[in-house]
Amino acid sequence: MKRSTILSTLLIAFLAAVAAHAGTVYVPSPGPGTLGGSNYEVQISVTNTAATARDVRQVLLAPDTDGTTRTGTPSTVTVQPGRTVVVKPGASFRGLVELSGGGELRYAARLVGTGPGRLGVTLPVITSDNLLRANQPAALQGLLSGAGRNTDITLVNASQAASQCTVTLTRADGTVIGSPVVPLKPLSVRTFPNVLTDPGTEIRATATCTREFFLFALLTDAATGELSYVGPSGSGESLLRVPGEGPVCPPTAACFDVKGVVHAPTTAVNAVKRVIFTPVPGTYTKIHMTLDVTMGDWWATNPAALHEIFWLVKDRNFNMFGYAALRGPDQNMALLRHGIGLTHPQKIKIVQPFTPVPGRTYHFDYIYDTKTSFLELAISEGGAVVSRLTGQPNVNEFSFKAGENIVIDMGFPGTAPDEAPTFGWVYRDLHLELSK
């Protein structure tokens, strides 16, 4: 019918993907060294949730340098199961701390003062979950300056390619007071101290970068020793909804919906559900699809087989916007494949460790955006993201001619050993947006 694969090829690709998954995070170390009589240093807490010890590799990347060029040997700290260790890059270090060691590790970072009463502030731990998308604006609000008060803005290029960021400083009344263009080397960090010159005026900073990035600000008061962290503002594009409220179609998009139960396979006769949408002919840059799935049991014949969530294509497998599936016990992972104009062996594959629980309902949110060269499958439960798979489309745009359709399949027939039927699963509230 579609997308049948050779099992050995899938296993080889899966093992290669797992080996390449580094579980890497970045913590910026911007200073200050001293403030209000206190000395400050970065402290990073690393917790090992695994049942065995894990080694954490640390690399220190100096500010405004190409972080992809490495010299020397990374330092290593071993974290025993269930334990927490504190990593200190050094009070004098300024730059970016790279930590890698696996998906079972959890990280938290603070800028801690040594003087009395100096609890310090949280520092960001930059991961694939919270980095900011290329070409998408992010804002810092409530920035202040004044007698003894400074605002230092830090920009991090999370990409392994050079980037340019445009940072616009705006007063609360909308007056723009500056909009410099900032070059960033690959995998690098730059801190801009005391950027505000309007005493007592509240400023917001908006940044847009050509690569994935992160930004934040530290507000300091030399007289009181006060230190405050300002992170990226929350976005009104949040996908959370008021109870009972359905998805809202953006004014610039064409939307398609199948509300309520879309598919509830119970036997081989109705194992697969196909939904077809016919768009207006034209050239497009983005597909955004959401779907809720309540899991039933894993397929008893092969619980670790692929349990399909959706297959999203233009008419056939050759032009695949996305294919998502879950694997159960022994593998416990989420899988995403995509590729326009590619044969199946050429399709791009992304995997993430994920342990779905039968009986629970998961919200699948898939964005395929060629304009910003970004794709993401976010899996959430109860409004919280529990797994996220990201990548880049292999085309800059896509088109539909008259008679060409968007085709979405849910579920496998169970005729292949690695393609499990999803009997007892329930697929609900399919929503798709198509944008130019």
Coordinates of C-alpha atoms in Angstrom, one line a residue:
M1 CA 0.0 0.0 0.0
K2 CA 2.7 2.5 1.0
R3 CA 6.0 2.9 2.8
S4 CA 6.9 -0.8 3.3
T5 CA 10.5 -0.9 4.5
I6 CA 13.3 -3.4 4.8
L7 CA 13.7 -4.3 8.5
S8 CA 17.4 -4.5 8.4
T9 CA 17.8 -1.1 6.9
L10 CA 15.6 0.4 9.6
L11 CA 17.6 -1.2 12.3
I12 CA 20.9 0.0 10.9
A13 CA 19.6 3.6 10.6
F14 CA 18.1 3.5 14.1
L15 CA 21.4 2.3 15.7
A16 CA 23.3 5.0 13.8
A17 CA 20.8 7.7 14.9
V18 CA 21.0 6.6 18.6
A19 CA 24.8 6.6 18.4
A20 CA 24.7 10.2 17.1
H21 CA 22.4 11.4 19.8
A22 CA 24.7 13.3 22.1
G23 CA 22.3 14.8 24.7
T24 CA 24.3 18.0 24.6
V25 CA 23.3 21.2 26.5
Y26 CA 24.9 24.7 26.7
V27 CA 25.2 27.0 29.7
P28 CA 26.4 30.6 29.1
S29 CA 28.7 32.1 31.7
P30 CA 28.4 35.9 31.2
G31 CA 29.6 37.3 34.6
P32 CA 29.6 39.5 36.6
G33 CA 32.6 38.5 38.7
T34 CA 31.8 40.9 41.5
L35 CA 28.8 42.9 42.5
G36 CA 27.9 44.7 45.6
G37 CA 30.7 43.2 47.6
S38 CA 29.9 39.6 46.5
N39 CA 31.9 37.4 44.2
Y40 CA 29.9 35.4 41.6
E41 CA 30.5 32.1 39.9
V42 CA 28.6 29.7 37.6
Q43 CA 27.4 26.4 39.3
I44 CA 25.8 23.7 37.2
S45 CA 23.9 20.9 38.9
V46 CA 23.9 17.6 37.1
T47 CA 21.6 14.8 38.2
N48 CA 21.8 11.2 36.8
T49 CA 18.3 9.6 36.6
A50 CA 19.7 6.4 35.1
A51 CA 20.3 3.1 36.9
T52 CA 24.1 3.2 36.0
A53 CA 26.8 5.8 36.2
R54 CA 27.1 8.4 33.4
D55 CA 30.1 10.4 32.3
V56 CA 29.5 14.1 31.6
R57 CA 32.0 15.7 29.2
Q58 CA 32.6 19.4 29.6
V59 CA 34.1 21.8 27.0
L60 CA 34.7 25.5 27.7
L61 CA 34.2 27.7 24.7
A62 CA 35.6 31.2 24.9
P63 CA 33.4 34.1 24.0
D64 CA 33.1 35.3 20.4
T65 CA 35.1 32.3 19.0
D66 CA 34.2 29.5 16.6
G67 CA 33.0 26.8 19.0
T68 CA 33.2 24.1 16.3
T69 CA 37.0 24.3 16.4
R70 CA 38.3 22.2 19.3
T71 CA 41.7 21.8 20.9
G72 CA 42.7 19.7 23.9
T73 CA 40.7 17.0 25.7
P74 CA 37.3 17.6 27.3
S75 CA 37.2 17.3 31.1
T76 CA 35.0 14.5 32.4
V77 CA 33.0 14.0 35.6
T78 CA 31.3 10.8 36.5
V79 CA 27.8 11.0 38.0
Q80 CA 26.6 7.9 40.0
P81 CA 23.0 6.7 39.6
G82 CA 20.5 8.8 41.5
R83 CA 23.2 11.3 42.5
T84 CA 23.8 15.0 41.8
V85 CA 27.1 16.7 41.2
V86 CA 27.9 20.4 40.9
V87 CA 30.1 21.4 38.0
K88 CA 32.0 24.7 38.3
P89 CA 33.7 26.0 35.1
G90 CA 35.7 28.6 37.2
A91 CA 34.9 32.0 38.6
S92 CA 37.0 33.8 35.9
F93 CA 35.6 31.9 33.0
R94 CA 33.5 33.8 30.5
G95 CA 31.9 32.1 27.5
L96 CA 29.8 29.0 26.8
V97 CA 29.9 25.7 28.8
E98 CA 29.2 22.6 26.7
L99 CA 28.0 19.5 28.6
S100 CA 27.1 16.2 27.0
G101 CA 26.5 12.8 28.5
G102 CA 23.1 11.3 27.5
G103 CA 19.4 11.7 27.8
E104 CA 19.1 10.5 31.4
L105 CA 20.9 13.5 32.7
R106 CA 19.2 16.6 34.0
Y107 CA 20.8 20.0 34.3
A108 CA 20.2 23.3 36.2
A109 CA 22.4 26.3 36.3
R110 CA 22.8 29.3 38.6
L111 CA 25.1 32.3 39.0
V112 CA 25.8 32.1 42.7
G113 CA 27.2 34.8 45.0
T114 CA 29.7 34.0 47.8
G115 CA 28.7 37.0 50.0
P116 CA 26.1 36.9 52.7
G117 CA 22.5 36.9 51.4
R118 CA 23.6 36.4 47.8
L119 CA 21.5 33.6 46.5
G120 CA 22.2 34.5 42.9
V121 CA 19.9 33.9 39.9
T122 CA 19.0 31.1 37.5
L123 CA 21.0 30.8 34.3
P124 CA 19.5 29.2 31.2
V125 CA 20.3 25.7 30.2
I126 CA 20.0 25.7 26.4
T127 CA 18.6 22.5 24.9
S128 CA 16.8 21.5 21.7
D129 CA 13.5 22.2 23.7
N130 CA 14.1 25.9 24.5
L131 CA 16.4 27.2 21.8
L132 CA 14.8 29.9 19.6
R133 CA 14.1 29.3 15.9
A134 CA 16.0 31.0 13.1
N135 CA 14.2 34.0 11.7
Q136 CA 11.6 34.0 14.4
P137 CA 11.6 37.1 16.7
A138 CA 12.2 36.8 20.5
A139 CA 11.8 39.6 23.0
L140 CA 13.2 40.6 26.4
Q141 CA 10.9 42.9 28.3
G142 CA 11.2 45.0 31.4
L143 CA 14.9 46.1 30.8
L144 CA 16.0 49.0 33.0
S145 CA 18.9 51.3 33.5
G146 CA 19.7 54.1 35.9
A147 CA 22.1 55.2 38.6
G148 CA 24.2 52.2 39.3
R149 CA 22.0 49.9 37.3
N150 CA 23.2 48.0 34.2
T151 CA 21.5 45.7 31.7
D152 CA 23.8 43.2 30.0
I153 CA 22.3 41.3 27.0
T154 CA 23.8 37.9 26.0
L155 CA 23.3 36.3 22.6
V156 CA 24.1 32.7 21.9
N157 CA 24.4 31.2 18.5
A158 CA 23.3 27.6 19.0
S159 CA 24.0 26.6 15.4
Q160 CA 27.2 25.1 14.1
A161 CA 27.2 27.7 11.3
A162 CA 27.8 31.5 11.4
S163 CA 24.8 33.7 12.1
Q164 CA 23.7 37.3 12.1
C165 CA 21.3 38.8 14.6
T166 CA 19.4 42.0 14.5
V167 CA 18.7 43.4 17.9
T168 CA 16.1 46.2 18.2
L169 CA 15.8 48.3 21.3
T170 CA 12.4 50.0 21.8
R171 CA 10.9 52.2 24.5
A172 CA 7.6 51.3 26.0
D173 CA 5.9 54.0 23.8
G174 CA 7.2 52.2 20.6
T175 CA 10.1 54.5 19.9
V176 CA 13.0 52.6 18.4
I177 CA 16.3 53.7 19.9
G178 CA 18.7 51.4 18.1
S179 CA 18.8 48.3 15.8
P180 CA 22.3 47.0 15.4
V181 CA 23.2 43.9 13.4
V182 CA 25.4 41.5 15.4
P183 CA 27.5 38.8 13.7
L184 CA 28.0 35.6 15.6
K185 CA 30.6 32.9 15.0
P186 CA 29.4 29.3 14.9
L187 CA 28.4 27.9 18.3
S188 CA 29.4 31.1 20.1
V189 CA 28.3 33.6 22.7
R190 CA 28.6 37.3 23.0
T191 CA 27.6 39.5 25.9
F192 CA 26.9 43.2 25.4
P193 CA 27.3 45.1 28.8
N194 CA 25.4 48.2 29.8
V195 CA 23.4 48.5 26.6
L196 CA 20.9 51.0 27.8
T197 CA 21.4 54.7 28.0
D198 CA 17.9 56.0 29.0
P199 CA 17.9 56.2 32.8
G200 CA 14.7 55.1 34.4
T201 CA 13.1 54.1 31.0
E202 CA 11.7 50.6 30.5
I203 CA 13.1 49.1 27.3
R204 CA 12.4 45.9 25.4
A205 CA 14.9 44.2 23.2
T206 CA 13.7 42.1 20.2
A207 CA 16.2 39.8 18.4
T208 CA 16.0 37.9 15.2
C209 CA 18.8 35.6 14.0
T210 CA 19.5 33.7 10.8
R211 CA 20.3 30.6 12.8
E212 CA 19.0 28.9 16.0
F213 CA 19.8 31.1 19.0
F214 CA 19.1 32.1 22.5
L215 CA 19.1 35.4 24.3
F216 CA 18.7 36.7 27.8
A217 CA 19.6 39.7 30.0
L218 CA 21.1 40.2 33.4
L219 CA 20.1 43.3 35.3
T220 CA 22.5 44.4 38.1
D221 CA 22.5 47.1 40.7
A222 CA 25.9 47.9 42.1
A223 CA 24.6 49.8 45.1
T224 CA 22.3 47.0 46.4
G225 CA 24.0 44.0 44.9
E226 CA 20.7 43.0 43.3
L227 CA 20.9 40.7 40.4
S228 CA 18.0 39.7 38.1
Y229 CA 17.6 37.4 35.1
V230 CA 15.3 38.3 32.2
G231 CA 14.5 35.5 29.7
P232 CA 12.6 35.4 26.4
S233 CA 9.0 36.6 26.7
G234 CA 6.2 34.1 26.4
S235 CA 4.6 33.9 22.9
G236 CA 1.0 34.5 22.1
E237 CA 1.4 31.7 19.5
S238 CA 1.1 29.2 22.4
L239 CA -0.7 26.0 21.4
L240 CA -2.4 25.7 24.8
R241 CA -6.2 26.2 24.6
V242 CA -9.0 27.1 27.0
P243 CA -10.9 23.9 27.8
G244 CA -13.4 23.2 25.1
E245 CA -11.8 25.6 22.6
G246 CA -10.7 24.2 19.3
P247 CA -7.8 25.3 17.2
V248 CA -8.1 28.7 15.6
C249 CA -7.3 29.0 11.9
P250 CA -4.7 31.8 11.2
P251 CA -6.1 34.5 8.8
T252 CA -3.4 33.8 6.2
A253 CA -3.9 30.0 6.1
A254 CA -6.2 27.5 4.5
C255 CA -7.5 25.1 7.2
F256 CA -8.9 21.6 7.1
D257 CA -10.6 19.8 10.0
V258 CA -12.0 16.4 11.0
K259 CA -13.5 17.0 14.4
G260 CA -14.2 14.3 17.0
V261 CA -13.1 10.7 16.5
V262 CA -11.2 10.4 13.2
H263 CA -10.1 6.8 13.5
A264 CA -10.7 4.0 16.0
P265 CA -9.4 0.7 14.5
T266 CA -10.8 -2.5 16.0
T267 CA -10.2 -5.1 13.3
A268 CA -8.0 -5.7 10.3
V269 CA -11.0 -4.5 8.2
N270 CA -10.7 -0.9 9.4
A271 CA -7.1 -0.9 10.6
V272 CA -6.1 2.0 8.3
K273 CA -7.9 5.4 8.0
R274 CA -7.2 7.6 5.0
V275 CA -8.2 11.3 5.0
I276 CA -7.8 13.4 1.8
F277 CA -7.8 17.2 1.6
T278 CA -7.8 19.1 -1.7
P279 CA -5.9 22.4 -1.5
V280 CA -6.2 25.3 -3.9
P281 CA -3.5 25.0 -6.5
G282 CA -0.5 27.1 -5.8
T283 CA 2.9 27.3 -4.1
Y284 CA 3.1 27.0 -0.3
T285 CA 5.8 27.1 2.4
K286 CA 4.2 25.6 5.5
I287 CA 2.0 22.8 6.8
H288 CA 0.9 22.7 10.4
M289 CA -1.0 19.6 11.6
T290 CA -2.3 18.6 15.0
L291 CA -3.9 15.3 16.2
D292 CA -4.8 13.8 19.5
V293 CA -4.2 10.1 20.0
T294 CA -5.3 8.0 22.9
M295 CA -3.1 4.9 23.1
G296 CA -4.4 1.4 23.3
D297 CA -2.2 -1.6 24.0
W298 CA 0.9 -2.3 22.1
W299 CA 0.6 -4.9 19.3
A300 CA 1.1 -8.3 21.1
T301 CA 2.8 -9.9 18.1
N302 CA 5.6 -7.3 18.2
P303 CA 5.3 -4.5 20.8
A304 CA 8.5 -2.8 19.6
A305 CA 7.2 -2.5 16.0
L306 CA 6.3 0.8 14.4
H307 CA 2.8 2.0 15.6
E308 CA 1.8 4.7 13.1
I309 CA 0.5 8.0 14.2
F310 CA 0.2 9.7 10.8
W311 CA 1.6 9.5 7.3
L312 CA 1.3 13.0 5.7
V313 CA 2.1 13.2 1.9
K314 CA 1.3 14.8 -1.4
D315 CA -0.6 11.9 -3.1
R316 CA 2.2 9.3 -2.5
N317 CA 5.2 8.5 -0.5
F318 CA 7.7 10.2 -2.8
N319 CA 6.6 13.6 -1.6
M320 CA 6.4 13.1 2.2
F321 CA 5.9 16.0 4.5
G322 CA 6.1 13.8 7.5
Y323 CA 5.6 10.3 8.9
A324 CA 5.4 9.7 12.6
A325 CA 5.3 6.5 14.6
L326 CA 6.0 5.1 18.1
R327 CA 7.9 2.0 19.2
G328 CA 7.0 0.3 22.4
P329 CA 8.9 -1.9 24.9
D330 CA 12.6 -2.8 24.2
Q331 CA 13.0 0.3 22.1
N332 CA 10.7 3.0 23.5
M333 CA 11.1 5.8 21.0
A334 CA 9.4 8.3 18.8
L335 CA 10.3 8.4 15.1
L336 CA 9.8 11.0 12.4
R337 CA 10.7 10.6 8.7
H338 CA 10.3 13.2 5.9
G339 CA 11.5 14.1 2.5
I340 CA 10.1 15.8 -0.7
G341 CA 11.1 14.2 -4.0
L342 CA 13.0 11.4 -2.2
T343 CA 12.7 7.6 -2.4
H344 CA 12.0 5.9 0.9
P345 CA 15.6 4.8 1.6
Q346 CA 16.6 8.5 1.1
K347 CA 14.0 9.8 3.5
I348 CA 15.5 11.8 6.5
K349 CA 15.0 10.0 9.8
I350 CA 14.8 11.6 13.3
V351 CA 14.4 9.6 16.5
Q352 CA 14.1 10.5 20.2
P353 CA 13.9 8.3 23.3
F354 CA 10.2 8.3 24.4
T355 CA 8.3 5.9 26.6
P356 CA 4.6 6.2 25.7
V357 CA 2.1 4.8 28.2
P358 CA -1.0 2.9 27.0
G359 CA -4.2 4.5 28.1
R360 CA -2.9 8.0 28.0
T361 CA -3.8 10.7 25.4
Y362 CA -1.0 12.5 23.6
H363 CA -1.3 15.7 21.5
F364 CA 0.9 15.5 18.3
D365 CA 1.8 18.9 16.9
Y366 CA 3.7 18.9 13.6
I367 CA 5.2 22.0 11.9
Y368 CA 6.8 21.7 8.4
D369 CA 8.0 25.2 7.6
T370 CA 10.2 25.6 4.5
K371 CA 10.4 29.4 4.8
T372 CA 12.3 29.2 8.0
S373 CA 13.9 25.9 7.2
F374 CA 12.4 24.3 10.4
L375 CA 10.3 21.2 11.2
E376 CA 9.2 20.0 14.5
L377 CA 7.1 17.2 16.0
A378 CA 6.1 18.1 19.6
I379 CA 4.4 15.4 21.6
S380 CA 2.6 16.7 24.7
E381 CA 0.5 15.4 27.5
G382 CA -1.8 17.6 29.6
G383 CA -0.2 20.7 28.0
A384 CA 3.4 19.7 28.8
V385 CA 5.8 18.7 26.0
V386 CA 7.1 15.2 26.7
S387 CA 9.1 14.6 23.5
R388 CA 10.3 16.9 20.7
L389 CA 11.8 15.9 17.3
T390 CA 13.3 18.7 15.2
G391 CA 15.0 19.0 11.8
Q392 CA 15.0 20.9 8.5
P393 CA 12.9 20.4 5.4
N394 CA 14.8 19.4 2.3
V395 CA 13.0 21.9 0.1
N396 CA 12.4 25.7 0.1
E397 CA 8.8 25.5 -0.9
F398 CA 6.3 23.1 -2.3
S399 CA 3.3 23.3 -4.6
F400 CA 0.0 21.6 -5.5
K401 CA -1.4 21.4 -9.0
A402 CA -5.0 20.8 -9.9
G403 CA -6.0 17.3 -8.9
E404 CA -3.1 16.9 -6.4
N405 CA -4.1 16.2 -2.8
I406 CA -2.9 16.1 0.8
V407 CA -3.2 12.5 2.0
I408 CA -3.1 11.5 5.6
D409 CA -3.1 7.9 6.8
M410 CA -3.5 6.7 10.4
G411 CA -2.7 3.1 11.4
F412 CA -1.1 0.1 9.8
P413 CA -2.9 -3.1 8.5
G414 CA -0.5 -5.4 10.4
T415 CA 0.6 -7.3 7.3
A416 CA 4.4 -6.4 7.8
P417 CA 6.3 -7.7 10.9
D418 CA 7.6 -4.2 11.7
E419 CA 4.3 -2.3 11.0
A420 CA 1.9 -2.8 13.9
P421 CA -1.9 -2.3 13.7
T422 CA -3.1 0.1 16.4
F423 CA -6.3 -1.8 17.5
G424 CA -7.9 0.0 20.4
W425 CA -6.2 3.3 19.8
V426 CA -8.4 6.4 19.2
Y427 CA -7.3 9.3 16.8
R428 CA -9.2 12.5 17.4
D429 CA -9.5 16.1 16.2
L430 CA -7.4 16.3 13.1
H431 CA -6.5 19.9 12.2
L432 CA -4.3 21.0 9.3
E433 CA -3.2 24.5 8.2
L434 CA -1.6 25.2 4.8
S435 CA 0.2 28.5 4.4
K436 CA 1.9 30.4 1.5

